[in-house]
């Protein structure tokens, strides 16, 4: 079905899930709503030979989603080819990120799917959610509104709510004039952005603008800035070229700080 084909661009990523039953229940929640692409980052119980029995039992008739799950060893691998990355979180974080509720998240993600772009939605560990550095790889955070006295939902239930809103959003017709569809360049993928951030950090160290021993929140704030703009591939190439030009004009910071470039 057309809706199902479009929803298949949306990847649900479960990071370091402890209980295989939650993986099965998340798969069921996805299939009920027409999603099929499940990615597992380092699940605690091995999927090497076959998925754990508990995952299969809880999946019921969504066994196929569990069996077809992609299993990877890092968040970067899980999201590398995606042009939009969204992280779900039950808690406020020290440096706030652009925040969506589940309905706004679904509207945004649905526009992306219709435009044929790949999207990842990240879900964290049962015990402590997503780490800050994982959330900092995201364009947006989504919070499911809850009672103040208990904000943390069961993992699979959180997946259910996000997927239900996606299902509802998929009933809306997206006009091709939706502005983001008309951009002249492909958006940068998560791995292209990651390379840019590595290059930027290296260059700021070389400039002695950034001290890795006293980083404060510089790189976090720069990530937030660039993620807000949503760079395209041409803009990434220009910025990488600019950084390379700076690199070439500057002495190597490591060598000069050790005095090895003093004319010998
Ligand atoms: N104790 C953890 C929460 C873990 S719940 C913490 O304090 O962060 C497991 C996962 O379910 C979370 O990482 C998140 O992906 C999702 N989740 C649970 N409650 C949520 C909420 N209210 N809003 C958004 N995501 C939620």
mmCIF file with all atom_site columns, N, CA and C in Angstrom, residues 130-195:
data_model
loop_
_atom_site.group_PDB
_atom_site.id
_atom_site.type_symbol
_atom_site.label_atom_id
_atom_site.label_alt_id
_atom_site.label_comp_id
_atom_site.label_asym_id
_atom_site.label_entity_id
_atom_site.label_seq_id
_atom_site.pdbx_PDB_ins_code
_atom_site.Cartn_x
_atom_site.Cartn_y
_atom_site.Cartn_z
_atom_site.occupancy
_atom_site.B_iso_or_equiv
_atom_site.pdbx_formal_charge
_atom_site.auth_seq_id
_atom_site.auth_comp_id
_atom_site.auth_asym_id
_atom_site.auth_atom_id
_atom_site.pdbx_PDB_model_num
ATOM 1   N N  . UNK A 1 130 ? 18.608 8.258  26.315 1.00 0.00 ? 130 UNK A N  1
ATOM 2   C CA . UNK A 1 130 ? 19.694 8.532  25.374 1.00 0.00 ? 130 UNK A CA 1
ATOM 3   C C  . UNK A 1 130 ? 20.748 9.379  26.075 1.00 0.00 ? 130 UNK A C  1
ATOM 4   N N  . UNK A 1 131 ? 22.013 9.128  25.761 1.00 0.00 ? 131 UNK A N  1
ATOM 5   C CA . UNK A 1 131 ? 23.078 9.956  26.340 1.00 0.00 ? 131 UNK A CA 1
ATOM 6   C C  . UNK A 1 131 ? 23.063 11.312 25.635 1.00 0.00 ? 131 UNK A C  1
ATOM 7   N N  . UNK A 1 132 ? 23.665 12.316 26.284 1.00 0.00 ? 132 UNK A N  1
ATOM 8   C CA . UNK A 1 132 ? 23.672 13.650 25.688 1.00 0.00 ? 132 UNK A CA 1
ATOM 9   C C  . UNK A 1 132 ? 24.325 13.653 24.307 1.00 0.00 ? 132 UNK A C  1
ATOM 10  N N  . UNK A 1 133 ? 25.450 12.943 24.176 1.00 0.00 ? 133 UNK A N  1
ATOM 11  C CA . UNK A 1 133 ? 26.118 13.008 22.857 1.00 0.00 ? 133 UNK A CA 1
ATOM 12  C C  . UNK A 1 133 ? 25.265 12.360 21.777 1.00 0.00 ? 133 UNK A C  1
ATOM 13  N N  . UNK A 1 134 ? 24.394 11.443 22.145 1.00 0.00 ? 134 UNK A N  1
ATOM 14  C CA . UNK A 1 134 ? 23.476 10.858 21.146 1.00 0.00 ? 134 UNK A CA 1
ATOM 15  C C  . UNK A 1 134 ? 22.371 11.862 20.795 1.00 0.00 ? 134 UNK A C  1
ATOM 16  N N  . UNK A 1 135 ? 21.866 12.543 21.805 1.00 0.00 ? 135 UNK A N  1
ATOM 17  C CA . UNK A 1 135 ? 20.833 13.562 21.544 1.00 0.00 ? 135 UNK A CA 1
ATOM 18  C C  . UNK A 1 135 ? 21.388 14.724 20.726 1.00 0.00 ? 135 UNK A C  1
ATOM 19  N N  . UNK A 1 136 ? 22.697 14.967 20.875 1.00 0.00 ? 136 UNK A N  1
ATOM 20  C CA . UNK A 1 136 ? 23.289 16.094 20.138 1.00 0.00 ? 136 UNK A CA 1
ATOM 21  C C  . UNK A 1 136 ? 23.474 15.795 18.652 1.00 0.00 ? 136 UNK A C  1
ATOM 22  N N  . UNK A 1 137 ? 23.252 14.564 18.251 1.00 0.00 ? 137 UNK A N  1
ATOM 23  C CA . UNK A 1 137 ? 23.302 14.218 16.825 1.00 0.00 ? 137 UNK A CA 1
ATOM 24  C C  . UNK A 1 137 ? 21.952 14.464 16.146 1.00 0.00 ? 137 UNK A C  1
ATOM 25  N N  . UNK A 1 138 ? 20.963 14.926 16.921 1.00 0.00 ? 138 UNK A N  1
ATOM 26  C CA . UNK A 1 138 ? 19.592 15.034 16.393 1.00 0.00 ? 138 UNK A CA 1
ATOM 27  C C  . UNK A 1 138 ? 19.271 16.471 15.969 1.00 0.00 ? 138 UNK A C  1
ATOM 28  N N  . UNK A 1 139 ? 18.363 16.593 14.977 1.00 0.00 ? 139 UNK A N  1
ATOM 29  C CA . UNK A 1 139 ? 17.854 17.914 14.604 1.00 0.00 ? 139 UNK A CA 1
ATOM 30  C C  . UNK A 1 139 ? 16.823 18.402 15.620 1.00 0.00 ? 139 UNK A C  1
ATOM 31  N N  . UNK A 1 140 ? 16.013 17.471 16.104 1.00 0.00 ? 140 UNK A N  1
ATOM 32  C CA . UNK A 1 140 ? 14.941 17.829 17.043 1.00 0.00 ? 140 UNK A CA 1
ATOM 33  C C  . UNK A 1 140 ? 14.881 16.800 18.158 1.00 0.00 ? 140 UNK A C  1
ATOM 34  N N  . UNK A 1 141 ? 14.292 17.229 19.271 1.00 0.00 ? 141 UNK A N  1
ATOM 35  C CA . UNK A 1 141 ? 13.914 16.299 20.334 1.00 0.00 ? 141 UNK A CA 1
ATOM 36  C C  . UNK A 1 141 ? 12.392 16.246 20.402 1.00 0.00 ? 141 UNK A C  1
ATOM 37  N N  . UNK A 1 142 ? 11.907 15.070 20.753 1.00 0.00 ? 142 UNK A N  1
ATOM 38  C CA . UNK A 1 142 ? 10.463 14.917 20.943 1.00 0.00 ? 142 UNK A CA 1
ATOM 39  C C  . UNK A 1 142 ? 10.220 14.502 22.372 1.00 0.00 ? 142 UNK A C  1
ATOM 40  N N  . UNK A 1 143 ? 9.267  15.167 22.982 1.00 0.00 ? 143 UNK A N  1
ATOM 41  C CA . UNK A 1 143 ? 8.857  14.780 24.322 1.00 0.00 ? 143 UNK A CA 1
ATOM 42  C C  . UNK A 1 143 ? 7.372  14.436 24.286 1.00 0.00 ? 143 UNK A C  1
ATOM 43  N N  . UNK A 1 144 ? 7.030  13.285 24.858 1.00 0.00 ? 144 UNK A N  1
ATOM 44  C CA . UNK A 1 144 ? 5.620  12.899 24.970 1.00 0.00 ? 144 UNK A CA 1
ATOM 45  C C  . UNK A 1 144 ? 5.115  13.499 26.278 1.00 0.00 ? 144 UNK A C  1
ATOM 46  N N  . UNK A 1 145 ? 4.127  14.384 26.204 1.00 0.00 ? 145 UNK A N  1
ATOM 47  C CA . UNK A 1 145 ? 3.667  15.021 27.443 1.00 0.00 ? 145 UNK A CA 1
ATOM 48  C C  . UNK A 1 145 ? 3.107  13.970 28.417 1.00 0.00 ? 145 UNK A C  1
ATOM 49  N N  . UNK A 1 146 ? 3.470  14.121 29.677 1.00 0.00 ? 146 UNK A N  1
ATOM 50  C CA . UNK A 1 146 ? 3.047  13.148 30.700 1.00 0.00 ? 146 UNK A CA 1
ATOM 51  C C  . UNK A 1 146 ? 2.696  13.897 31.989 1.00 0.00 ? 146 UNK A C  1
ATOM 52  N N  . UNK A 1 147 ? 2.272  13.121 32.960 1.00 0.00 ? 147 UNK A N  1
ATOM 53  C CA . UNK A 1 147 ? 2.116  13.658 34.305 1.00 0.00 ? 147 UNK A CA 1
ATOM 54  C C  . UNK A 1 147 ? 3.490  14.073 34.831 1.00 0.00 ? 147 UNK A C  1
ATOM 55  N N  . UNK A 1 148 ? 3.538  15.176 35.571 1.00 0.00 ? 148 UNK A N  1
ATOM 56  C CA . UNK A 1 148 ? 4.827  15.615 36.103 1.00 0.00 ? 148 UNK A CA 1
ATOM 57  C C  . UNK A 1 148 ? 5.384  14.607 37.103 1.00 0.00 ? 148 UNK A C  1
ATOM 58  N N  . UNK A 1 149 ? 4.508  13.847 37.722 1.00 0.00 ? 149 UNK A N  1
ATOM 59  C CA . UNK A 1 149 ? 4.989  12.945 38.773 1.00 0.00 ? 149 UNK A CA 1
ATOM 60  C C  . UNK A 1 149 ? 5.643  11.680 38.212 1.00 0.00 ? 149 UNK A C  1
ATOM 61  N N  . UNK A 1 150 ? 5.467  11.391 36.911 1.00 0.00 ? 150 UNK A N  1
ATOM 62  C CA . UNK A 1 150 ? 6.130  10.212 36.324 1.00 0.00 ? 150 UNK A CA 1
ATOM 63  C C  . UNK A 1 150 ? 6.186  10.387 34.815 1.00 0.00 ? 150 UNK A C  1
ATOM 64  N N  . UNK A 1 151 ? 7.366  10.789 34.321 1.00 0.00 ? 151 UNK A N  1
ATOM 65  C CA . UNK A 1 151 ? 7.423  11.191 32.910 1.00 0.00 ? 151 UNK A CA 1
ATOM 66  C C  . UNK A 1 151 ? 7.967  10.111 31.989 1.00 0.00 ? 151 UNK A C  1
ATOM 67  N N  . UNK A 1 152 ? 8.459  9.011  32.576 1.00 0.00 ? 152 UNK A N  1
ATOM 68  C CA . UNK A 1 152 ? 9.151  8.031  31.747 1.00 0.00 ? 152 UNK A CA 1
ATOM 69  C C  . UNK A 1 152 ? 8.224  6.874  31.376 1.00 0.00 ? 152 UNK A C  1
ATOM 70  N N  . UNK A 1 153 ? 7.896  6.781  30.081 1.00 0.00 ? 153 UNK A N  1
ATOM 71  C CA . UNK A 1 153 ? 7.024  5.703  29.616 1.00 0.00 ? 153 UNK A CA 1
ATOM 72  C C  . UNK A 1 153 ? 7.846  4.440  29.385 1.00 0.00 ? 153 UNK A C  1
ATOM 73  N N  . UNK A 1 154 ? 7.166  3.315  29.380 1.00 0.00 ? 154 UNK A N  1
ATOM 74  C CA . UNK A 1 154 ? 7.811  2.089  28.922 1.00 0.00 ? 154 UNK A CA 1
ATOM 75  C C  . UNK A 1 154 ? 8.257  2.322  27.470 1.00 0.00 ? 154 UNK A C  1
ATOM 76  N N  . UNK A 1 155 ? 9.426  1.786  27.133 1.00 0.00 ? 155 UNK A N  1
ATOM 77  C CA . UNK A 1 155 ? 10.011 2.022  25.807 1.00 0.00 ? 155 UNK A CA 1
ATOM 78  C C  . UNK A 1 155 ? 9.026  1.726  24.662 1.00 0.00 ? 155 UNK A C  1
ATOM 79  N N  . UNK A 1 156 ? 8.418  0.542  24.695 1.00 0.00 ? 156 UNK A N  1
ATOM 80  C CA . UNK A 1 156 ? 7.540  0.155  23.574 1.00 0.00 ? 156 UNK A CA 1
ATOM 81  C C  . UNK A 1 156 ? 6.295  1.037  23.519 1.00 0.00 ? 156 UNK A C  1
ATOM 82  N N  . UNK A 1 157 ? 5.865  1.520  24.673 1.00 0.00 ? 157 UNK A N  1
ATOM 83  C CA . UNK A 1 157 ? 4.697  2.410  24.688 1.00 0.00 ? 157 UNK A CA 1
ATOM 84  C C  . UNK A 1 157 ? 5.046  3.768  24.087 1.00 0.00 ? 157 UNK A C  1
ATOM 85  N N  . UNK A 1 158 ? 6.265  4.201  24.333 1.00 0.00 ? 158 UNK A N  1
ATOM 86  C CA . UNK A 1 158 ? 6.709  5.453  23.699 1.00 0.00 ? 158 UNK A CA 1
ATOM 87  C C  . UNK A 1 158 ? 6.759  5.265  22.183 1.00 0.00 ? 158 UNK A C  1
ATOM 88  N N  . UNK A 1 159 ? 7.278  4.115  21.738 1.00 0.00 ? 159 UNK A N  1
ATOM 89  C CA . UNK A 1 159 ? 7.316  3.824  20.294 1.00 0.00 ? 159 UNK A CA 1
ATOM 90  C C  . UNK A 1 159 ? 5.887  3.816  19.739 1.00 0.00 ? 159 UNK A C  1
ATOM 91  N N  . UNK A 1 160 ? 4.965  3.237  20.504 1.00 0.00 ? 160 UNK A N  1
ATOM 92  C CA . UNK A 1 160 ? 3.572  3.164  20.050 1.00 0.00 ? 160 UNK A CA 1
ATOM 93  C C  . UNK A 1 160 ? 2.989  4.563  19.795 1.00 0.00 ? 160 UNK A C  1
ATOM 94  N N  . UNK A 1 161 ? 3.205  5.456  20.743 1.00 0.00 ? 161 UNK A N  1
ATOM 95  C CA . UNK A 1 161 ? 2.616  6.799  20.611 1.00 0.00 ? 161 UNK A CA 1
ATOM 96  C C  . UNK A 1 161 ? 3.210  7.537  19.410 1.00 0.00 ? 161 UNK A C  1
ATOM 97  N N  . UNK A 1 162 ? 4.512  7.472  19.258 1.00 0.00 ? 162 UNK A N  1
ATOM 98  C CA . UNK A 1 162 ? 5.154  8.162  18.128 1.00 0.00 ? 162 UNK A CA 1
ATOM 99  C C  . UNK A 1 162 ? 4.650  7.574  16.798 1.00 0.00 ? 162 UNK A C  1
ATOM 100 N N  . UNK A 1 163 ? 4.533  6.239  16.739 1.00 0.00 ? 163 UNK A N  1
ATOM 101 C CA . UNK A 1 163 ? 4.097  5.593  15.480 1.00 0.00 ? 163 UNK A CA 1
ATOM 102 C C  . UNK A 1 163 ? 2.609  5.837  15.219 1.00 0.00 ? 163 UNK A C  1
ATOM 103 N N  . UNK A 1 164 ? 1.816  5.922  16.270 1.00 0.00 ? 164 UNK A N  1
ATOM 104 C CA . UNK A 1 164 ? 0.387  6.210  16.091 1.00 0.00 ? 164 UNK A CA 1
ATOM 105 C C  . UNK A 1 164 ? 0.199  7.603  15.481 1.00 0.00 ? 164 UNK A C  1
ATOM 106 N N  . UNK A 1 165 ? 0.952  8.566  15.984 1.00 0.00 ? 165 UNK A N  1
ATOM 107 C CA . UNK A 1 165 ? 0.844  9.918  15.424 1.00 0.00 ? 165 UNK A CA 1
ATOM 108 C C  . UNK A 1 165 ? 1.329  9.941  13.973 1.00 0.00 ? 165 UNK A C  1
ATOM 109 N N  . UNK A 1 166 ? 2.337  9.144  13.669 1.00 0.00 ? 166 UNK A N  1
ATOM 110 C CA . UNK A 1 166 ? 2.792  9.065  12.275 1.00 0.00 ? 166 UNK A CA 1
ATOM 111 C C  . UNK A 1 166 ? 1.691  8.496  11.390 1.00 0.00 ? 166 UNK A C  1
ATOM 112 N N  . UNK A 1 167 ? 1.029  7.479  11.895 1.00 0.00 ? 167 UNK A N  1
ATOM 113 C CA . UNK A 1 167 ? -0.085 6.876  11.128 1.00 0.00 ? 167 UNK A CA 1
ATOM 114 C C  . UNK A 1 167 ? -1.155 7.934  10.857 1.00 0.00 ? 167 UNK A C  1
ATOM 115 N N  . UNK A 1 168 ? -1.483 8.696  11.888 1.00 0.00 ? 168 UNK A N  1
ATOM 116 C CA . UNK A 1 168 ? -2.519 9.730  11.698 1.00 0.00 ? 168 UNK A CA 1
ATOM 117 C C  . UNK A 1 168 ? -2.047 10.786 10.698 1.00 0.00 ? 168 UNK A C  1
ATOM 118 N N  . UNK A 1 169 ? -0.786 11.194 10.835 1.00 0.00 ? 169 UNK A N  1
ATOM 119 C CA . UNK A 1 169 ? -0.268 12.221 9.921  1.00 0.00 ? 169 UNK A CA 1
ATOM 120 C C  . UNK A 1 169 ? -0.258 11.711 8.490  1.00 0.00 ? 169 UNK A C  1
ATOM 121 N N  . UNK A 1 170 ? -0.102 10.402 8.326  1.00 0.00 ? 170 UNK A N  1
ATOM 122 C CA . UNK A 1 170 ? -0.010 9.844  6.972  1.00 0.00 ? 170 UNK A CA 1
ATOM 123 C C  . UNK A 1 170 ? -1.337 9.948  6.220  1.00 0.00 ? 170 UNK A C  1
ATOM 124 N N  . UNK A 1 171 ? -2.406 10.312 6.927  1.00 0.00 ? 171 UNK A N  1
ATOM 125 C CA . UNK A 1 171 ? -3.687 10.520 6.234  1.00 0.00 ? 171 UNK A CA 1
ATOM 126 C C  . UNK A 1 171 ? -3.776 11.915 5.629  1.00 0.00 ? 171 UNK A C  1
ATOM 127 N N  . UNK A 1 172 ? -2.813 12.781 5.983  1.00 0.00 ? 172 UNK A N  1
ATOM 128 C CA . UNK A 1 172 ? -2.876 14.129 5.388  1.00 0.00 ? 172 UNK A CA 1
ATOM 129 C C  . UNK A 1 172 ? -2.125 14.138 4.059  1.00 0.00 ? 172 UNK A C  1
ATOM 130 N N  . UNK A 1 173 ? -2.690 14.869 3.147  1.00 0.00 ? 173 UNK A N  1
ATOM 131 C CA . UNK A 1 173 ? -2.048 14.986 1.839  1.00 0.00 ? 173 UNK A CA 1
ATOM 132 C C  . UNK A 1 173 ? -1.021 16.105 1.939  1.00 0.00 ? 173 UNK A C  1
ATOM 133 N N  . UNK A 1 174 ? 0.211  15.792 1.564  1.00 0.00 ? 174 UNK A N  1
ATOM 134 C CA . UNK A 1 174 ? 1.248  16.820 1.600  1.00 0.00 ? 174 UNK A CA 1
ATOM 135 C C  . UNK A 1 174 ? 1.353  17.440 0.215  1.00 0.00 ? 174 UNK A C  1
ATOM 136 N N  . UNK A 1 175 ? 1.177  18.735 0.160  1.00 0.00 ? 175 UNK A N  1
ATOM 137 C CA . UNK A 1 175 ? 1.282  19.430 -1.132 1.00 0.00 ? 175 UNK A CA 1
ATOM 138 C C  . UNK A 1 175 ? 2.751  19.468 -1.545 1.00 0.00 ? 175 UNK A C  1
ATOM 139 N N  . UNK A 1 176 ? 3.025  19.264 -2.830 1.00 0.00 ? 176 UNK A N  1
ATOM 140 C CA . UNK A 1 176 ? 4.435  19.307 -3.266 1.00 0.00 ? 176 UNK A CA 1
ATOM 141 C C  . UNK A 1 176 ? 5.070  20.674 -3.069 1.00 0.00 ? 176 UNK A C  1
ATOM 142 N N  . UNK A 1 177 ? 4.228  21.702 -2.819 1.00 0.00 ? 177 UNK A N  1
ATOM 143 C CA . UNK A 1 177 ? 4.823  23.028 -2.611 1.00 0.00 ? 177 UNK A CA 1
ATOM 144 C C  . UNK A 1 177 ? 5.354  23.196 -1.185 1.00 0.00 ? 177 UNK A C  1
ATOM 145 N N  . UNK A 1 178 ? 5.157  22.196 -0.336 1.00 0.00 ? 178 UNK A N  1
ATOM 146 C CA . UNK A 1 178 ? 5.720  22.304 1.023  1.00 0.00 ? 178 UNK A CA 1
ATOM 147 C C  . UNK A 1 178 ? 7.177  22.735 0.883  1.00 0.00 ? 178 UNK A C  1
ATOM 148 N N  . UNK A 1 179 ? 7.548  23.838 1.529  1.00 0.00 ? 179 UNK A N  1
ATOM 149 C CA . UNK A 1 179 ? 8.792  24.525 1.167  1.00 0.00 ? 179 UNK A CA 1
ATOM 150 C C  . UNK A 1 179 ? 10.009 23.606 1.158  1.00 0.00 ? 179 UNK A C  1
ATOM 151 N N  . UNK A 1 180 ? 10.116 22.739 2.138  1.00 0.00 ? 180 UNK A N  1
ATOM 152 C CA . UNK A 1 180 ? 11.350 21.963 2.223  1.00 0.00 ? 180 UNK A CA 1
ATOM 153 C C  . UNK A 1 180 ? 11.509 21.002 1.048  1.00 0.00 ? 180 UNK A C  1
ATOM 154 N N  . UNK A 1 181 ? 10.408 20.682 0.369  1.00 0.00 ? 181 UNK A N  1
ATOM 155 C CA . UNK A 1 181 ? 10.491 19.781 -0.787 1.00 0.00 ? 181 UNK A CA 1
ATOM 156 C C  . UNK A 1 181 ? 11.126 20.449 -1.984 1.00 0.00 ? 181 UNK A C  1
ATOM 157 N N  . UNK A 1 182 ? 11.155 21.775 -1.967 1.00 0.00 ? 182 UNK A N  1
ATOM 158 C CA . UNK A 1 182 ? 11.568 22.493 -3.167 1.00 0.00 ? 182 UNK A CA 1
ATOM 159 C C  . UNK A 1 182 ? 13.010 22.964 -3.073 1.00 0.00 ? 182 UNK A C  1
ATOM 160 N N  . UNK A 1 183 ? 13.738 22.479 -2.120 1.00 0.00 ? 183 UNK A N  1
ATOM 161 C CA . UNK A 1 183 ? 15.135 22.877 -1.973 1.00 0.00 ? 183 UNK A CA 1
ATOM 162 C C  . UNK A 1 183 ? 15.928 22.366 -3.170 1.00 0.00 ? 183 UNK A C  1
ATOM 163 N N  . UNK A 1 184 ? 16.943 23.155 -3.604 1.00 0.00 ? 184 UNK A N  1
ATOM 164 C CA . UNK A 1 184 ? 17.638 22.783 -4.834 1.00 0.00 ? 184 UNK A CA 1
ATOM 165 C C  . UNK A 1 184 ? 18.744 21.760 -4.635 1.00 0.00 ? 184 UNK A C  1
ATOM 166 N N  . UNK A 1 185 ? 19.070 21.446 -3.396 1.00 0.00 ? 185 UNK A N  1
ATOM 167 C CA . UNK A 1 185 ? 20.167 20.510 -3.124 1.00 0.00 ? 185 UNK A CA 1
ATOM 168 C C  . UNK A 1 185 ? 19.685 19.447 -2.145 1.00 0.00 ? 185 UNK A C  1
ATOM 169 N N  . UNK A 1 186 ? 20.343 18.309 -2.184 1.00 0.00 ? 186 UNK A N  1
ATOM 170 C CA . UNK A 1 186 ? 20.002 17.276 -1.196 1.00 0.00 ? 186 UNK A CA 1
ATOM 171 C C  . UNK A 1 186 ? 20.503 17.737 0.174  1.00 0.00 ? 186 UNK A C  1
ATOM 172 N N  . UNK A 1 187 ? 19.738 17.452 1.202  1.00 0.00 ? 187 UNK A N  1
ATOM 173 C CA . UNK A 1 187 ? 20.200 17.756 2.552  1.00 0.00 ? 187 UNK A CA 1
ATOM 174 C C  . UNK A 1 187 ? 21.376 16.852 2.906  1.00 0.00 ? 187 UNK A C  1
ATOM 175 N N  . UNK A 1 188 ? 22.222 17.351 3.784  1.00 0.00 ? 188 UNK A N  1
ATOM 176 C CA . UNK A 1 188 ? 23.365 16.553 4.236  1.00 0.00 ? 188 UNK A CA 1
ATOM 177 C C  . UNK A 1 188 ? 22.862 15.366 5.052  1.00 0.00 ? 188 UNK A C  1
ATOM 178 N N  . UNK A 1 189 ? 23.581 14.268 4.955  1.00 0.00 ? 189 UNK A N  1
ATOM 179 C CA . UNK A 1 189 ? 23.235 13.099 5.771  1.00 0.00 ? 189 UNK A CA 1
ATOM 180 C C  . UNK A 1 189 ? 23.903 13.235 7.143  1.00 0.00 ? 189 UNK A C  1
ATOM 181 N N  . UNK A 1 190 ? 23.465 12.399 8.076  1.00 0.00 ? 190 UNK A N  1
ATOM 182 C CA . UNK A 1 190 ? 24.040 12.456 9.433  1.00 0.00 ? 190 UNK A CA 1
ATOM 183 C C  . UNK A 1 190 ? 25.544 12.201 9.394  1.00 0.00 ? 190 UNK A C  1
ATOM 184 N N  . UNK A 1 191 ? 26.011 11.302 8.515  1.00 0.00 ? 191 UNK A N  1
ATOM 185 C CA . UNK A 1 191 ? 27.452 11.028 8.521  1.00 0.00 ? 191 UNK A CA 1
ATOM 186 C C  . UNK A 1 191 ? 28.227 12.210 7.921  1.00 0.00 ? 191 UNK A C  1
ATOM 187 N N  . UNK A 1 192 ? 27.654 12.892 6.922  1.00 0.00 ? 192 UNK A N  1
ATOM 188 C CA . UNK A 1 192 ? 28.347 14.082 6.383  1.00 0.00 ? 192 UNK A CA 1
ATOM 189 C C  . UNK A 1 192 ? 28.446 15.174 7.455  1.00 0.00 ? 192 UNK A C  1
ATOM 190 N N  . UNK A 1 193 ? 27.380 15.324 8.224  1.00 0.00 ? 193 UNK A N  1
ATOM 191 C CA . UNK A 1 193 ? 27.410 16.319 9.308  1.00 0.00 ? 193 UNK A CA 1
ATOM 192 C C  . UNK A 1 193 ? 28.456 15.944 10.353 1.00 0.00 ? 193 UNK A C  1
ATOM 193 N N  . UNK A 1 194 ? 28.512 14.651 10.667 1.00 0.00 ? 194 UNK A N  1
ATOM 194 C CA . UNK A 1 194 ? 29.468 14.185 11.675 1.00 0.00 ? 194 UNK A CA 1
ATOM 195 C C  . UNK A 1 194 ? 30.898 14.512 11.234 1.00 0.00 ? 194 UNK A C  1
ATOM 196 N N  . UNK A 1 195 ? 31.177 14.284 9.938  1.00 0.00 ? 195 UNK A N  1
ATOM 197 C CA . UNK A 1 195 ? 32.525 14.602 9.429  1.00 0.00 ? 195 UNK A CA 1
ATOM 198 C C  . UNK A 1 195 ? 32.801 16.101 9.513  1.00 0.00 ? 195 UNK A C  1
#
